[in-house]
Amino acid sequence: AQRVTQPEKLLSVFKGAPVELKCNYSYSGSPELFWYVQYSRQRLQLLLRHISRESIKGFTADLNKGETSFHLKKPFAQEEDSAMYYCALLSGNTPLVFGKGTRLSVIA
Amino acid sequence: EAGVAQSPRYKIIEKRQSVAFWCNPISGHATLYWYQQILGQGPKLLIQFQNNGVVDDSQLPKDRFSAERLKGVDSTLKIQPAKLEDSAVYLCASSRTWGNTEAFFGQGTRLTVV
């Protein structure tokens, strides 16, 4: 069965420092990977998806099939990046499976 | 476009009572999901509808949980009877279709069972 692992529950970085939120998955086929974000008092929303290969709010994520990873990166963290981040996997005809999430705290 | 609407936002009930949650997806979205999010964990799928048919309910505790999607639009999720471990945020999400399309989430209903 597909599984998403986010090893860090909490990640604290200083403003301007690089950020990397880790995500590993287990799935034998070709999955679709996503990062969802939940800012304080807001609903869960899509941040980016691997097939788009785009940068959103300065964040990028590359799918590494060899390492089964989809880490989220940003070169310079901003205070407004503080939020809960969830990695999610979609495979075949199965619905989204989420990791447990990582809380990013950017310290001024 | 209007977002996914859920009600109520908060609900407190005693164990063994019943509770129902309502979701109105984005207009035209064929796929509707109900997720359960326990504090400190990621959302866990309970049930997925495609129009008014159930696609996946493998993780729905069917002895106490039920859900329906009338006419393929609004949906209700019911718990009867509730247990303490059902305390969680219940999220509704919708997407245009099944597969690799963005899922839009509602604000959620926070259920506390005492």
Short mmCIF file of C-alpha atoms in Angstrom, two decimals:
data_model
loop_
_atom_site.label_atom_id
_atom_site.label_comp_id
_atom_site.label_asym_id
_atom_site.label_seq_id
_atom_site.Cartn_x
_atom_site.Cartn_y
_atom_site.Cartn_z
CA ALA A 1 0.00 0.00 0.00
CA GLN A 2 1.11 3.52 -0.64
CA ARG A 3 2.56 5.46 2.28
CA VAL A 4 3.96 8.95 2.78
CA THR A 5 6.53 9.69 5.47
CA GLN A 6 7.45 13.13 6.74
CA PRO A 7 10.16 12.49 9.34
CA GLU A 8 10.11 15.91 10.97
CA LYS A 9 7.14 17.05 13.04
CA LEU A 10 8.64 20.48 13.57
CA LEU A 11 11.28 22.42 11.69
CA SER A 12 12.51 25.78 12.92
CA VAL A 13 14.70 28.01 10.78
CA PHE A 14 15.80 31.62 10.88
CA LYS A 15 14.46 34.11 8.38
CA GLY A 16 16.65 34.10 5.30
CA ALA A 17 17.97 30.58 5.92
CA PRO A 18 17.37 27.74 3.47
CA VAL A 19 14.49 25.36 4.12
CA GLU A 20 14.10 21.71 3.24
CA LEU A 21 11.02 19.77 4.27
CA LYS A 22 11.53 16.06 3.76
CA CYS A 23 9.04 13.67 2.22
CA ASN A 24 9.57 10.02 1.35
CA TYR A 25 7.00 7.73 -0.16
CA SER A 26 6.47 4.06 -0.77
CA TYR A 27 4.72 3.05 -3.95
CA SER A 28 5.82 0.66 -6.63
CA GLY A 29 4.31 2.46 -9.60
CA SER A 30 4.50 6.02 -10.90
CA PRO A 31 2.87 8.27 -8.33
CA GLU A 32 1.75 11.85 -8.50
CA LEU A 33 3.22 13.86 -5.61
CA PHE A 34 1.88 17.04 -4.08
CA TRP A 35 2.67 19.49 -1.31
CA TYR A 36 -0.29 20.99 0.54
CA VAL A 37 0.01 23.86 3.02
CA GLN A 38 -2.18 25.07 5.85
CA TYR A 39 -1.55 28.57 7.17
CA SER A 40 -2.88 29.55 10.57
CA ARG A 41 -6.70 29.70 10.58
CA GLN A 42 -6.90 28.90 6.88
CA ARG A 43 -7.97 25.84 4.99
CA LEU A 44 -5.66 23.24 3.53
CA GLN A 45 -4.60 24.26 0.03
CA LEU A 46 -2.40 22.98 -2.75
CA LEU A 47 1.09 24.47 -2.83
CA LEU A 48 2.59 22.61 -5.75
CA ARG A 49 2.57 19.34 -7.64
CA HIS A 50 5.51 17.54 -9.17
CA ILE A 51 4.14 17.31 -12.70
CA SER A 52 3.94 21.09 -12.96
CA ARG A 53 7.64 21.50 -12.18
CA GLU A 54 6.90 25.04 -11.09
CA SER A 55 8.03 27.29 -8.28
CA ILE A 56 5.32 28.61 -6.01
CA LYS A 57 6.12 31.29 -3.43
CA GLY A 58 9.77 30.43 -3.96
CA PHE A 59 9.26 26.75 -3.13
CA THR A 60 10.32 23.93 -5.43
CA ALA A 61 10.18 20.17 -5.12
CA ASP A 62 11.80 17.54 -7.30
CA LEU A 63 10.59 13.99 -7.52
CA ASN A 64 13.49 11.58 -7.03
CA LYS A 65 12.24 8.14 -7.98
CA GLY A 66 15.53 6.48 -7.06
CA GLU A 67 15.33 7.74 -3.50
CA THR A 68 11.49 7.79 -3.50
CA SER A 69 11.59 11.33 -2.20
CA PHE A 70 9.83 14.60 -2.91
CA HIS A 71 11.52 17.13 -0.65
CA LEU A 72 10.25 20.71 -0.54
CA LYS A 73 12.90 23.40 -0.72
CA LYS A 74 13.19 27.15 -0.53
CA PRO A 75 16.50 29.01 -0.58
CA PHE A 76 15.51 31.86 1.73
CA ALA A 77 12.75 31.36 4.31
CA GLN A 78 10.30 34.16 5.04
CA GLU A 79 8.19 34.63 8.18
CA GLU A 80 5.02 34.18 6.15
CA ASP A 81 6.15 30.66 5.26
CA SER A 82 5.36 29.51 8.80
CA ALA A 83 2.63 26.88 8.41
CA MET A 84 1.85 23.17 8.39
CA TYR A 85 3.09 21.40 5.29
CA TYR A 86 1.72 18.06 4.11
CA CYS A 87 3.18 15.85 1.45
CA ALA A 88 0.59 13.80 -0.43
CA LEU A 89 0.62 10.98 -2.95
CA LEU A 90 -1.88 10.03 -5.62
CA SER A 91 -1.53 6.70 -7.38
CA GLY A 92 -3.58 5.20 -10.15
CA ASN A 93 -7.20 5.45 -9.20
CA THR A 94 -6.67 5.80 -5.46
CA PRO A 95 -7.32 9.02 -3.59
CA LEU A 96 -4.80 11.33 -1.96
CA VAL A 97 -2.74 9.81 0.85
CA PHE A 98 -1.21 12.37 3.20
CA GLY A 99 1.84 12.35 5.42
CA LYS A 100 1.55 13.42 9.04
CA GLY A 101 2.79 16.89 8.26
CA THR A 102 5.68 19.13 9.27
CA ARG A 103 5.20 22.39 11.10
CA LEU A 104 7.59 25.01 9.72
CA SER A 105 8.40 27.86 12.04
CA VAL A 106 10.41 30.74 10.61
CA ILE A 107 12.07 32.80 13.30
CA ALA A 108 12.66 36.49 12.71
CA GLU B 1 -15.34 30.45 -7.66
CA ALA B 2 -16.96 29.79 -4.30
CA GLY B 3 -15.06 27.37 -2.11
CA VAL B 4 -16.10 24.16 -0.41
CA ALA B 5 -18.58 24.92 2.35
CA GLN B 6 -18.88 22.88 5.50
CA SER B 7 -21.10 23.14 8.54
CA PRO B 8 -21.07 23.29 11.43
CA ARG B 9 -17.59 24.64 12.16
CA TYR B 10 -17.55 23.22 15.67
CA LYS B 11 -19.52 20.54 17.47
CA ILE B 12 -19.31 19.16 20.99
CA ILE B 13 -21.28 16.04 21.85
CA GLU B 14 -21.28 13.36 24.50
CA LYS B 15 -20.15 9.86 23.68
CA ARG B 16 -22.87 7.61 22.30
CA GLN B 17 -24.68 10.61 20.81
CA SER B 18 -25.17 11.10 17.08
CA VAL B 19 -23.79 13.88 14.90
CA ALA B 20 -24.00 14.88 11.26
CA PHE B 21 -21.76 17.06 9.13
CA TRP B 22 -22.70 18.74 5.89
CA CYS B 23 -20.60 19.60 2.85
CA ASN B 24 -21.37 21.60 -0.26
CA PRO B 25 -18.60 21.12 -2.86
CA ILE B 26 -17.53 23.54 -5.54
CA SER B 27 -20.11 23.66 -8.31
CA GLY B 28 -19.38 21.20 -11.07
CA HIS B 29 -16.93 19.12 -9.08
CA ALA B 30 -17.68 15.46 -9.62
CA THR B 31 -15.41 14.07 -6.90
CA LEU B 32 -16.02 14.59 -3.20
CA TYR B 33 -13.89 13.37 -0.31
CA TRP B 34 -14.34 13.17 3.45
CA TYR B 35 -11.15 13.10 5.50
CA GLN B 36 -10.64 12.67 9.23
CA GLN B 37 -7.75 14.58 10.78
CA ILE B 38 -6.85 13.64 14.32
CA LEU B 39 -4.68 16.14 16.20
CA GLY B 40 -1.04 15.78 15.20
CA GLN B 41 -1.74 13.60 12.19
CA GLY B 42 -2.31 14.10 8.51
CA PRO B 43 -5.75 13.82 6.93
CA LYS B 44 -7.00 10.24 6.56
CA LEU B 45 -9.50 9.44 3.85
CA LEU B 46 -12.83 8.13 5.06
CA ILE B 47 -14.80 8.01 1.84
CA GLN B 48 -14.62 9.20 -1.76
CA PHE B 49 -17.59 9.82 -4.04
CA GLN B 50 -17.60 10.17 -7.80
CA ASN B 51 -20.88 11.96 -8.51
CA ASN B 52 -23.29 10.07 -6.25
CA GLY B 53 -21.43 6.75 -6.30
CA VAL B 54 -18.95 5.54 -3.70
CA VAL B 55 -15.44 4.99 -5.10
CA ASP B 56 -13.56 4.14 -1.91
CA ASP B 57 -14.89 3.62 1.60
CA SER B 58 -12.35 1.08 2.74
CA GLN B 59 -11.31 3.13 5.77
CA LEU B 60 -14.79 4.16 6.86
CA PRO B 61 -15.80 2.50 10.16
CA LYS B 62 -19.10 1.34 8.78
CA ASP B 63 -20.46 0.17 12.10
CA ARG B 64 -20.81 3.78 13.19
CA PHE B 65 -20.04 6.05 10.24
CA SER B 66 -22.20 6.59 7.19
CA ALA B 67 -22.11 9.05 4.32
CA GLU B 68 -24.23 9.90 1.36
CA ARG B 69 -24.09 12.30 -1.54
CA LEU B 70 -27.57 13.18 -2.60
CA LYS B 71 -27.95 13.83 -6.32
CA GLY B 72 -24.20 13.97 -6.68
CA VAL B 73 -23.89 17.41 -5.09
CA ASP B 74 -24.12 17.97 -1.31
CA SER B 75 -22.91 15.33 1.07
CA THR B 76 -23.53 14.41 4.70
CA LEU B 77 -21.33 12.39 7.01
CA LYS B 78 -22.93 10.86 10.10
CA ILE B 79 -21.52 9.24 13.20
CA GLN B 80 -23.83 7.13 15.33
CA PRO B 81 -22.95 6.47 18.10
CA ALA B 82 -19.89 8.63 18.65
CA LYS B 83 -16.85 7.49 20.61
CA LEU B 84 -14.20 9.55 22.34
CA GLU B 85 -11.67 8.60 19.67
CA ASP B 86 -13.84 10.22 17.00
CA SER B 87 -12.70 13.64 18.25
CA ALA B 88 -11.04 15.16 15.19
CA VAL B 89 -11.43 17.67 12.41
CA TYR B 90 -13.57 16.35 9.57
CA LEU B 91 -12.52 17.79 6.22
CA CYS B 92 -14.51 17.78 3.04
CA ALA B 93 -12.75 18.28 -0.27
CA SER B 94 -13.81 18.28 -3.89
CA SER B 95 -12.12 18.10 -7.27
CA ARG B 96 -13.28 18.42 -10.86
CA THR B 97 -12.81 14.77 -11.51
CA TRP B 98 -11.06 11.68 -10.24
CA GLY B 99 -7.30 11.47 -10.59
CA ASN B 100 -4.62 14.09 -10.95
CA THR B 101 -6.66 17.21 -10.35
CA GLU B 102 -6.34 19.63 -7.48
CA ALA B 103 -8.46 18.91 -4.43
CA PHE B 104 -10.03 21.95 -2.78
CA PHE B 105 -10.69 21.71 0.93
CA GLY B 106 -13.34 23.17 3.19
CA GLN B 107 -12.58 24.77 6.54
CA GLY B 108 -13.47 21.58 8.34
CA THR B 109 -15.70 20.69 11.27
CA ARG B 110 -13.99 20.28 14.62
CA LEU B 111 -15.74 17.54 16.59
CA THR B 112 -15.12 17.06 20.29
CA VAL B 113 -16.62 13.99 21.94
CA VAL B 114 -16.74 14.19 25.74
#
